[in-house]
Short mmCIF file of C-alpha atoms in Angstrom, two decimals:
data_model
loop_
_atom_site.label_atom_id
_atom_site.label_comp_id
_atom_site.label_asym_id
_atom_site.label_seq_id
_atom_site.Cartn_x
_atom_site.Cartn_y
_atom_site.Cartn_z
CA MET I 1 265.32 164.04 316.50
CA LYS I 2 265.41 160.98 314.21
CA LYS I 3 268.79 159.84 312.98
CA ILE I 4 269.39 159.98 309.25
CA PHE I 5 272.04 157.98 307.43
CA PHE I 6 273.53 158.16 303.93
CA LEU I 7 275.16 155.25 302.10
CA LEU I 8 277.70 155.69 299.30
CA LEU I 9 279.37 153.02 297.21
CA SER I 10 282.77 153.14 295.53
CA ALA I 11 285.47 150.72 294.45
CA THR I 12 288.84 151.22 296.17
CA ALA I 13 290.12 147.98 297.70
CA LEU I 14 290.83 147.84 301.44
CA ALA I 15 292.68 145.21 303.43
CA GLN I 16 290.77 142.69 305.56
CA PRO I 17 289.56 143.34 308.15
CA PRO I 18 288.52 146.73 306.72
CA ASN I 19 289.98 149.87 308.22
CA VAL I 20 287.25 152.41 308.89
CA ARG I 21 288.12 155.89 307.67
CA THR I 22 286.08 158.75 309.08
CA ALA I 23 285.49 162.43 308.30
CA ARG I 24 283.28 165.05 309.92
CA ALA I 25 281.37 168.15 308.82
CA GLY I 26 279.51 169.68 311.75
CA PRO I 27 277.12 167.06 313.15
CA TYR I 28 277.63 164.73 310.16
CA GLU I 29 280.21 161.93 310.21
CA ALA I 30 281.34 159.85 307.23
CA ALA I 31 282.74 156.33 307.64
CA THR I 32 284.17 154.22 304.80
CA VAL I 33 284.22 150.41 304.97
CA SER I 34 285.02 147.63 302.47
CA LEU I 35 282.34 145.19 301.29
CA PRO I 36 283.24 141.68 300.04
CA GLY I 37 281.25 141.50 296.82
CA PHE I 38 279.07 143.34 294.32
CA LEU I 39 275.79 144.94 295.36
CA VAL I 40 272.60 143.44 293.93
CA GLN I 41 270.05 145.22 296.15
CA ALA I 42 269.75 146.83 299.59
CA ALA I 43 266.89 147.23 302.09
CA GLY I 44 266.30 148.86 305.45
CA VAL I 45 265.83 146.20 308.17
CA THR I 46 266.20 145.48 311.88
CA GLY I 47 269.43 143.64 312.64
CA PRO I 48 269.95 140.77 315.09
CA GLY I 49 270.87 143.29 317.80
CA GLY I 50 267.54 145.09 317.42
CA ARG I 51 269.12 148.17 315.82
CA PRO I 52 268.15 149.54 312.38
CA GLY I 53 270.55 148.58 309.63
CA VAL I 54 270.97 147.93 305.93
CA ALA I 55 270.61 144.43 304.48
CA LEU I 56 272.98 144.03 301.53
CA LEU I 57 272.47 141.29 298.95
CA LEU I 58 275.84 140.63 297.29
CA ALA I 59 277.03 138.67 294.28
CA ASN I 60 280.55 137.28 293.92
CA GLN I 61 280.72 138.27 290.23
CA LYS I 62 280.63 141.75 288.73
CA ASP I 63 277.85 140.74 286.31
CA LEU I 64 275.79 139.86 289.45
CA LYS I 65 275.60 136.20 288.45
CA GLY I 66 276.72 133.22 290.52
CA PRO I 67 276.08 132.46 294.22
CA LYS I 68 274.85 135.27 296.48
CA SER I 69 275.41 136.22 300.11
CA LEU I 70 273.50 138.40 302.56
CA TRP I 71 275.20 140.92 304.85
CA LEU I 72 274.06 143.50 307.38
CA PHE I 73 275.64 146.89 307.97
CA ASP I 74 274.97 148.44 311.39
CA PRO I 75 275.36 152.24 310.94
CA GLU I 76 275.51 152.90 314.68
CA ARG I 77 278.43 150.56 315.33
CA HIS I 78 279.97 150.78 311.82
CA ALA I 79 279.91 146.96 311.84
CA LEU I 80 279.50 144.55 308.92
CA GLU I 81 278.04 141.10 309.65
CA ARG I 82 277.39 138.17 307.31
CA LEU I 83 273.88 136.78 307.74
CA ALA I 84 273.85 134.03 305.08
CA ALA I 85 276.23 132.56 302.51
CA GLY I 86 275.86 130.22 299.57
CA LEU I 87 272.49 131.58 298.43
CA HIS I 88 271.17 130.30 295.10
CA GLU I 89 272.49 132.16 292.07
CA GLU I 90 268.93 133.17 291.08
CA VAL I 91 268.33 135.08 294.34
CA ASN I 92 267.77 138.64 293.13
CA ALA I 93 265.96 140.69 295.80
CA VAL I 94 266.02 141.59 299.50
CA ALA I 95 263.36 143.24 301.66
CA GLY I 96 262.51 143.80 305.31
CA PHE I 97 259.50 142.06 306.86
CA ASP I 98 258.25 141.21 310.36
CA LEU I 99 258.11 137.42 310.08
CA ASP I 100 257.79 136.80 313.83
CA GLY I 101 255.17 139.45 314.61
CA ASN I 102 257.43 141.30 317.07
CA GLY I 103 257.40 144.60 315.19
CA ALA I 104 260.95 144.21 313.82
CA PRO I 105 261.25 143.86 310.00
CA ALA I 106 263.98 141.25 309.52
CA PRO I 107 265.64 140.65 306.14
CA VAL I 108 264.16 138.20 303.65
CA VAL I 109 265.45 137.38 300.17
CA SER I 110 263.78 135.91 297.13
CA MET I 111 264.34 134.16 293.84
CA PRO I 112 261.59 133.48 291.31
CA GLY I 113 259.10 131.29 293.15
CA VAL I 114 260.73 131.14 296.62
CA ILE I 115 261.29 133.46 299.60
CA PHE I 116 264.01 132.72 302.18
CA ALA I 117 265.02 134.11 305.59
CA PRO I 118 268.57 133.89 307.01
CA ALA I 119 269.01 131.29 309.72
CA GLY I 120 272.27 130.18 311.30
CA GLY I 121 274.44 131.53 308.51
CA ARG I 122 272.37 129.82 305.80
CA ALA I 123 268.81 130.38 304.58
CA ARG I 124 265.51 128.68 305.33
CA GLU I 125 262.55 128.64 303.00
CA VAL I 126 259.57 130.62 304.30
CA MET I 127 257.33 130.43 301.23
CA GLU I 128 257.22 128.71 297.86
CA SER I 129 254.78 129.85 295.20
CA GLN I 130 254.87 130.29 291.45
CA ALA I 131 256.14 133.66 290.15
CA ILE I 132 257.03 135.25 293.52
CA ASP I 133 259.26 138.30 293.00
CA LEU I 134 259.98 140.87 295.74
CA ARG I 135 260.87 143.42 293.02
CA SER I 136 257.46 143.23 291.36
CA VAL I 137 255.75 146.14 293.22
CA ALA I 138 257.35 149.60 293.14
CA GLY I 139 257.22 151.83 296.21
CA SER I 140 256.91 149.11 298.84
CA GLY I 141 259.07 149.31 301.99
CA PRO I 142 259.19 148.31 305.66
CA GLY I 143 256.42 149.16 308.08
CA ARG I 144 253.53 147.36 306.38
CA PRO I 145 251.97 144.20 307.87
CA TRP I 146 252.32 142.47 304.50
CA ILE I 147 254.62 142.12 301.48
CA PRO I 148 253.03 142.84 298.08
CA VAL I 149 253.98 140.67 295.09
CA ALA I 150 252.51 140.85 291.59
CA HIS I 151 252.56 138.53 288.61
CA THR I 152 250.43 138.04 285.54
CA GLY I 153 246.80 138.54 286.50
CA VAL I 154 247.27 138.65 290.30
CA LEU I 155 248.39 141.01 293.09
CA GLU I 156 248.97 139.18 296.38
CA LEU I 157 249.60 140.39 299.93
CA LEU I 158 251.80 138.03 301.93
CA ALA I 159 251.64 138.12 305.74
CA SER I 160 253.16 136.27 308.69
CA GLY I 161 252.16 132.63 308.91
CA PRO I 162 252.72 129.87 311.47
CA GLY I 163 256.28 129.03 312.48
CA GLY I 164 257.88 132.14 311.01
CA THR I 165 256.63 131.48 307.48
CA LEU I 166 254.68 133.56 304.98
CA ALA I 167 251.10 132.98 303.91
CA ARG I 168 248.67 134.69 301.55
CA LYS I 169 246.57 137.32 303.30
CA ALA I 170 244.73 138.72 300.26
CA SER I 171 244.61 138.35 296.50
CA PHE I 172 243.36 140.84 293.89
CA PRO I 173 242.95 140.43 290.12
CA LEU I 174 245.10 142.50 287.75
CA PRO I 175 244.33 143.41 284.14
CA VAL I 176 245.74 140.95 281.60
CA ARG I 177 246.74 141.85 278.06
CA ALA I 178 247.18 139.20 275.34
CA GLU I 179 249.70 139.86 272.56
CA ARG I 180 250.20 137.50 269.66
CA GLN I 181 253.80 136.41 269.10
CA ARG I 182 255.32 134.12 266.48
CA TRP I 183 255.64 131.40 269.11
CA GLY I 184 252.11 131.84 270.54
CA VAL I 185 250.27 134.33 272.79
CA ARG I 186 252.06 136.41 275.44
CA LEU I 187 250.04 137.28 278.55
CA SER I 188 251.14 140.22 280.72
CA SER I 189 249.87 142.63 283.37
CA PRO I 190 250.80 146.31 283.80
CA PRO I 191 253.42 147.30 286.40
CA VAL I 192 252.11 147.77 289.95
CA SER I 193 253.00 150.63 292.33
CA LEU I 194 252.15 151.23 295.98
CA LEU I 195 251.29 154.90 296.40
CA PRO I 196 252.97 156.83 299.22
CA GLY I 197 250.96 157.48 302.37
CA ASP I 198 247.81 155.98 303.83
CA PRO I 199 245.41 154.34 303.44
CA PRO I 200 247.50 151.94 301.32
CA LEU I 201 246.50 152.04 297.67
CA PHE I 202 247.93 150.15 294.68
CA ALA I 203 247.98 151.41 291.09
CA ALA I 204 248.32 149.10 288.09
CA GLY I 205 249.42 151.01 285.02
CA PRO I 206 249.63 153.28 283.20
CA GLU I 207 248.54 151.33 280.15
CA ALA I 208 248.35 153.15 276.82
CA GLU I 209 245.01 152.63 275.10
CA GLY I 210 245.41 154.10 271.63
CA ARG I 211 247.70 157.12 271.23
CA ARG I 212 246.28 159.42 273.92
CA ARG I 213 244.42 157.56 276.66
CA LEU I 214 246.15 156.10 279.73
CA LYS I 215 244.41 153.52 281.90
CA THR I 216 245.09 153.04 285.62
CA VAL I 217 243.42 150.45 287.85
CA LEU I 218 243.38 151.47 291.52
CA GLN I 219 243.11 148.75 294.17
CA PRO I 220 242.73 149.62 297.89
CA ALA I 221 244.65 147.22 300.14
CA ASP I 222 241.63 146.81 302.45
CA GLY I 223 239.82 144.84 299.76
CA THR I 224 237.43 147.59 298.68
CA ALA I 225 236.43 147.18 295.03
CA ALA I 226 238.99 148.29 292.46
CA PHE I 227 238.13 151.07 290.02
CA GLU I 228 239.47 152.45 286.75
CA ALA I 229 240.83 155.95 286.15
CA TRP I 230 241.43 157.22 282.62
CA SER I 231 243.80 160.03 281.66
CA LEU I 232 243.73 161.89 278.33
CA LEU I 233 246.91 163.36 276.88
CA PRO I 234 246.61 166.51 274.75
CA ALA I 235 246.27 165.91 270.99
CA GLY I 236 249.42 164.73 269.27
CA GLU I 237 251.27 163.74 272.45
CA ARG I 238 252.59 160.39 273.61
CA MET I 239 253.81 159.34 277.03
CA VAL I 240 257.57 158.99 277.47
CA GLY I 241 259.07 156.62 280.07
CA ASP I 242 258.92 158.93 283.12
CA TYR I 243 255.83 158.50 285.31
CA ALA I 244 255.00 158.40 289.00
CA TYR I 245 251.93 157.66 291.09
CA LEU I 246 251.71 160.24 293.88
CA ARG I 247 249.31 161.65 296.44
CA LEU I 248 248.47 165.36 296.19
CA ASP I 249 246.79 166.63 299.36
CA GLY I 250 245.74 163.03 300.00
CA ALA I 251 244.25 162.35 296.55
CA PRO I 252 245.91 159.95 294.06
CA VAL I 253 247.44 161.53 290.95
CA LEU I 254 249.46 160.36 287.97
CA ALA I 255 252.49 162.40 286.92
CA VAL I 256 253.76 161.71 283.40
CA ALA I 257 256.21 163.17 280.90
CA SER I 258 255.12 163.37 277.28
CA PHE I 259 256.44 164.47 273.92
CA GLU I 260 255.04 165.36 270.51
CA LYS I 261 257.96 165.05 268.10
CA ILE I 262 261.35 163.39 268.34
CA GLY I 263 264.36 165.60 267.70
CA VAL I 264 267.68 166.78 269.09
CA PHE I 265 266.08 169.94 270.49
CA ALA I 266 262.80 168.34 271.59
CA LYS I 267 261.90 168.81 275.27
CA LYS I 268 259.69 166.80 277.59
CA ARG I 269 256.30 168.10 278.60
CA PHE I 270 254.85 167.47 282.06
CA ARG I 271 251.23 166.48 282.76
CA LEU I 272 249.54 165.83 286.14
CA PHE I 273 246.29 163.84 286.10
CA PRO I 274 243.79 163.35 288.95
CA LEU I 275 242.87 159.67 289.32
CA ASN I 276 239.10 159.66 289.74
CA ARG I 277 236.68 156.85 288.96
CA ASP I 278 235.79 157.09 285.25
CA ARG I 279 233.13 154.75 283.93
CA SER I 280 232.96 156.62 280.61
CA ARG I 281 236.57 155.72 279.76
CA LYS I 282 236.87 158.97 277.82
CA GLY I 283 239.74 160.15 279.99
CA SER I 284 240.26 163.27 282.09
CA PRO I 285 242.52 166.07 280.85
CA PRO I 286 245.52 167.05 282.99
CA ALA I 287 244.81 169.24 286.01
CA PHE I 288 248.21 170.85 285.51
CA ALA I 289 250.40 171.00 282.40
CA THR I 290 253.67 172.74 281.67
CA GLU I 291 256.58 172.71 279.25
CA THR I 292 260.01 171.76 280.61
CA ASP I 293 263.62 172.29 279.54
CA CYS I 294 264.38 168.57 279.94
CA PRO I 295 265.71 166.92 276.74
CA LEU I 296 263.97 163.69 275.77
CA TRP I 297 266.93 161.48 276.69
CA PHE I 298 267.32 162.68 280.30
CA PRO I 299 265.21 161.62 283.32
CA LEU I 300 262.63 163.95 284.86
CA ASP I 301 261.60 163.53 288.52
CA ALA I 302 258.28 164.80 289.90
CA THR I 303 257.72 165.26 293.65
CA VAL I 304 254.89 166.74 295.70
CA ALA I 305 255.92 168.29 299.02
CA ASP I 306 255.34 171.39 301.12
CA VAL I 307 258.31 173.38 299.85
CA ASP I 308 257.43 176.78 301.33
CA GLY I 309 255.96 175.73 304.70
CA ASP I 310 252.42 177.05 304.09
CA GLY I 311 250.73 173.68 304.76
CA ARG I 312 249.86 173.02 301.08
CA GLN I 313 251.73 170.62 298.86
CA ASP I 314 253.74 172.06 296.01
CA LEU I 315 254.96 170.41 292.81
CA VAL I 316 258.70 170.08 292.18
CA LEU I 317 260.31 168.98 288.91
CA ALA I 318 264.02 168.11 288.76
CA HIS I 319 266.04 167.18 285.68
CA PRO I 320 269.34 167.74 283.86
CA ASN I 321 269.34 170.86 281.70
CA GLY I 322 270.94 171.49 278.31
CA LEU I 323 271.71 169.11 275.46
CA ARG I 324 274.54 167.44 277.36
CA GLY I 325 272.99 167.72 280.81
CA LYS I 326 275.77 169.84 282.32
CA GLU I 327 273.31 171.49 284.73
CA LEU I 328 270.68 170.31 287.18
CA LEU I 329 267.46 172.35 287.23
CA VAL I 330 264.91 172.22 290.08
CA SER I 331 261.57 174.01 289.59
CA ALA I 332 259.06 174.42 292.46
CA TYR I 333 255.45 175.30 291.54
CA HIS I 334 253.55 176.85 294.45
CA GLY I 335 250.42 174.88 295.39
CA LEU I 336 247.17 176.86 295.32
CA GLY I 337 244.97 174.01 296.61
CA ASN I 338 242.43 171.88 294.76
CA GLY I 339 245.14 170.46 292.50
CA LYS I 340 246.14 173.85 291.08
CA PHE I 341 249.60 175.45 290.96
CA ASP I 342 251.13 178.80 290.19
CA PRO I 343 252.49 178.42 286.62
CA ASN I 344 255.56 180.57 287.46
CA PRO I 345 257.93 178.40 289.54
CA ARG I 346 260.81 179.24 291.81
CA ARG I 347 263.92 177.85 290.13
CA TRP I 348 267.28 176.57 291.36
CA LYS I 349 270.19 175.60 289.14
CA LEU I 350 273.44 173.74 289.77
CA GLY I 351 275.97 174.41 287.01
CA GLU I 352 277.61 170.98 287.08
CA ALA I 353 276.98 167.63 285.41
CA VAL I 354 275.25 165.45 288.02
CA THR I 355 275.59 161.67 288.26
CA ASP I 356 272.31 161.36 290.22
CA TRP I 357 270.15 163.18 292.75
CA SER I 358 267.42 162.61 295.35
CA TYR I 359 264.94 165.37 296.20
CA GLY I 360 262.10 165.43 298.71
CA ALA I 361 263.33 164.00 302.01
CA ASP I 362 263.99 166.30 304.99
CA TRP I 363 267.60 165.57 305.86
CA THR I 364 268.17 168.64 308.05
CA GLY I 365 265.15 168.28 310.36
CA ASP I 366 263.65 171.72 309.62
CA GLY I 367 260.50 170.34 307.95
CA LEU I 368 261.52 171.35 304.41
CA PRO I 369 262.50 168.98 301.59
CA ASP I 370 266.20 168.97 300.75
CA LEU I 371 268.33 167.89 297.78
CA LEU I 372 271.00 165.23 297.99
CA VAL I 373 273.15 165.43 294.85
CA TYR I 374 275.97 163.23 293.56
CA VAL I 375 278.46 165.31 291.56
CA GLY I 376 281.78 163.95 290.31
CA ASP I 377 283.42 162.25 293.28
CA HIS I 378 281.45 164.08 296.01
CA LEU I 379 278.07 163.86 297.67
CA LEU I 380 276.55 167.22 298.63
CA LEU I 381 273.47 168.28 300.57
CA TYR I 382 271.56 171.44 299.61
CA PRO I 383 268.95 172.45 302.24
CA GLY I 384 265.47 173.62 301.26
CA GLU I 385 264.49 177.30 301.49
CA ALA I 386 260.92 178.32 302.26
CA LYS I 387 261.26 181.93 301.15
CA GLY I 388 263.10 183.80 298.43
CA SER I 389 263.44 183.23 294.70
CA ARG I 390 264.91 179.70 295.00
CA PRO I 391 263.57 176.50 296.59
CA LEU I 392 267.07 175.44 297.70
CA ALA I 393 270.07 177.10 299.28
CA GLY I 394 272.78 178.37 296.98
CA LYS I 395 275.51 176.72 299.05
CA ALA I 396 275.82 173.08 300.06
CA LEU I 397 275.51 172.34 303.78
CA TRP I 398 278.29 169.77 303.50
CA SER I 399 280.33 167.84 300.96
CA PHE I 400 281.93 164.41 301.44
CA PRO I 401 284.29 162.68 298.99
CA VAL I 402 283.27 159.38 297.39
CA PRO I 403 286.41 157.25 296.87
CA GLY I 404 286.36 155.56 293.47
CA ALA I 405 283.19 157.28 292.26
CA PRO I 406 282.21 156.25 288.70
CA LYS I 407 282.61 158.62 285.80
CA ARG I 408 279.40 160.05 284.44
CA GLU I 409 278.43 158.41 281.15
CA GLN I 410 278.49 160.69 278.13
CA ARG I 411 275.81 160.49 275.48
CA ASN I 412 276.22 161.47 271.84
CA ASP I 413 273.14 163.66 271.71
CA GLU I 414 273.49 164.38 268.01
CA ASP I 415 272.84 160.69 267.31
CA ALA I 416 269.82 160.52 269.61
CA GLU I 417 266.83 158.96 267.87
CA GLY I 418 264.34 159.18 270.69
CA PRO I 419 263.74 158.90 274.41
CA GLY I 420 266.52 157.12 276.26
CA PRO I 421 266.33 153.88 278.27
CA GLU I 422 264.99 153.63 281.79
CA ARG I 423 267.04 155.47 284.39
CA GLU I 424 269.71 153.50 286.20
CA ARG I 425 269.96 154.92 289.70
CA SER I 426 273.31 155.68 291.29
CA LEU I 427 271.68 157.21 294.36
CA GLU I 428 268.75 155.63 296.21
CA LEU I 429 266.79 156.34 299.37
CA LEU I 430 265.72 153.65 301.86
CA GLU I 431 263.46 153.80 304.90
CA LEU I 432 264.83 152.35 308.12
CA PRO I 433 262.71 150.73 310.85
CA GLY I 434 261.74 153.30 313.44
CA GLY I 435 261.27 156.14 310.95
CA GLY I 436 264.87 156.87 309.98
CA LYS I 437 266.15 157.15 306.42
CA ILE I 438 269.22 156.00 304.58
CA ALA I 439 270.42 156.97 301.13
CA PHE I 440 273.09 155.22 299.11
CA ALA I 441 275.01 156.41 296.10
CA LYS I 442 276.39 153.64 293.92
CA GLY I 443 280.00 154.00 292.86
CA ALA I 444 282.38 151.90 290.80
CA GLN I 445 283.00 148.30 291.79
CA GLY I 446 286.02 146.12 291.06
CA ASP I 447 288.59 143.59 292.33
CA GLY I 448 285.80 141.60 293.96
CA ARG I 449 285.02 144.36 296.47
CA THR I 450 282.94 147.48 296.97
CA VAL I 451 283.64 150.32 299.37
CA LEU I 452 280.75 151.81 301.33
CA THR I 453 281.01 155.31 302.74
CA PHE I 454 278.30 155.93 305.35
CA VAL I 455 277.37 159.44 306.48
CA GLU I 456 275.44 159.81 309.73
CA ARG I 457 273.96 162.86 311.40
CA ARG I 458 274.91 162.53 315.06
#
């Protein structure tokens, strides 16, 4: 059985060297360790000892400015190792990539225009090119023979080059939009996402064309010609910030939230569009549409997974419920095949205000998607249920405390004028080399340190 790890962040200060505090709940063990800095980004990588670990890019200032350093946490040994210090203050991203061609994705970091790899406690340059940014493509992770980077007009795939460097393997054009500004003309390209699964497929978009049409450009990584897909929202609706490019039974789809009117009691609507080649540009209507109970200012997550174990993918929506978000609601729509779903979902509700959540990964090893939820100062795991009226168990499998967990921000909903800003994640999921997974919940940070509480299934 593959090992699964969880990573939590909080802000209580520990003495150096850090004392590891542990707790157990059945086969799961939690270990808390102090980190010397403020987290910028994390990535699943292979460490110097050949074991899977977490590369941690740290800043020495709470505002994430100033010089950076790169560290590695080894979950198996509960060890923290510094890989590089004195990194340029503009370094802003870390990823895992197999530079040497030995099948082990080592950590690399980047700043605008340059990618570095740790070497002897410092960093060596492995590629320099205008507008490089490891954060520019959503959904990318370890396990691919290339790193995707996107900038205005171009999507590039970077692969191993001579002497442990990076070189361009492929280059694809991206749509470019020109907008007149007072100082001149601004050129930009839509955001780029790598869809889950294989064969690898990139999506550039969605771009709003008028009030109802959404344009997506799909680019296969094998160099096959790109094609356009057009989606048509129902009359009077506009897309709100939530969207995701997914694969439903192998076919690419676009999941979006929409709204018609802004108001305190307005709720998000959900639309699922098939992404087929569309030369007419008229736009395809949604294959599935439903109303939700999600207020405009709260995030809405869409996931496709086999929730009931029948071999077909189901659709799951998760979001805070109520004006002040004091509940978490998960709705699972049974898949009927051919992109259709039963309109009457199985529902699960948690009657507590949630800081963040992650649904879809199988943490228990039974083949069903589970829910990892961050509530107050605890992390809880709710296993999936194939049968019955709910998609998740009514009782958490385990609960671990998060020392120094941040307080959930309160929003004055009566003053809400429209959809809220993009979601800031407190809980993220990473893939580890070898097929494992690691999740980390981000807690408060202070006094120049962060505390990481790892939870491992032994």
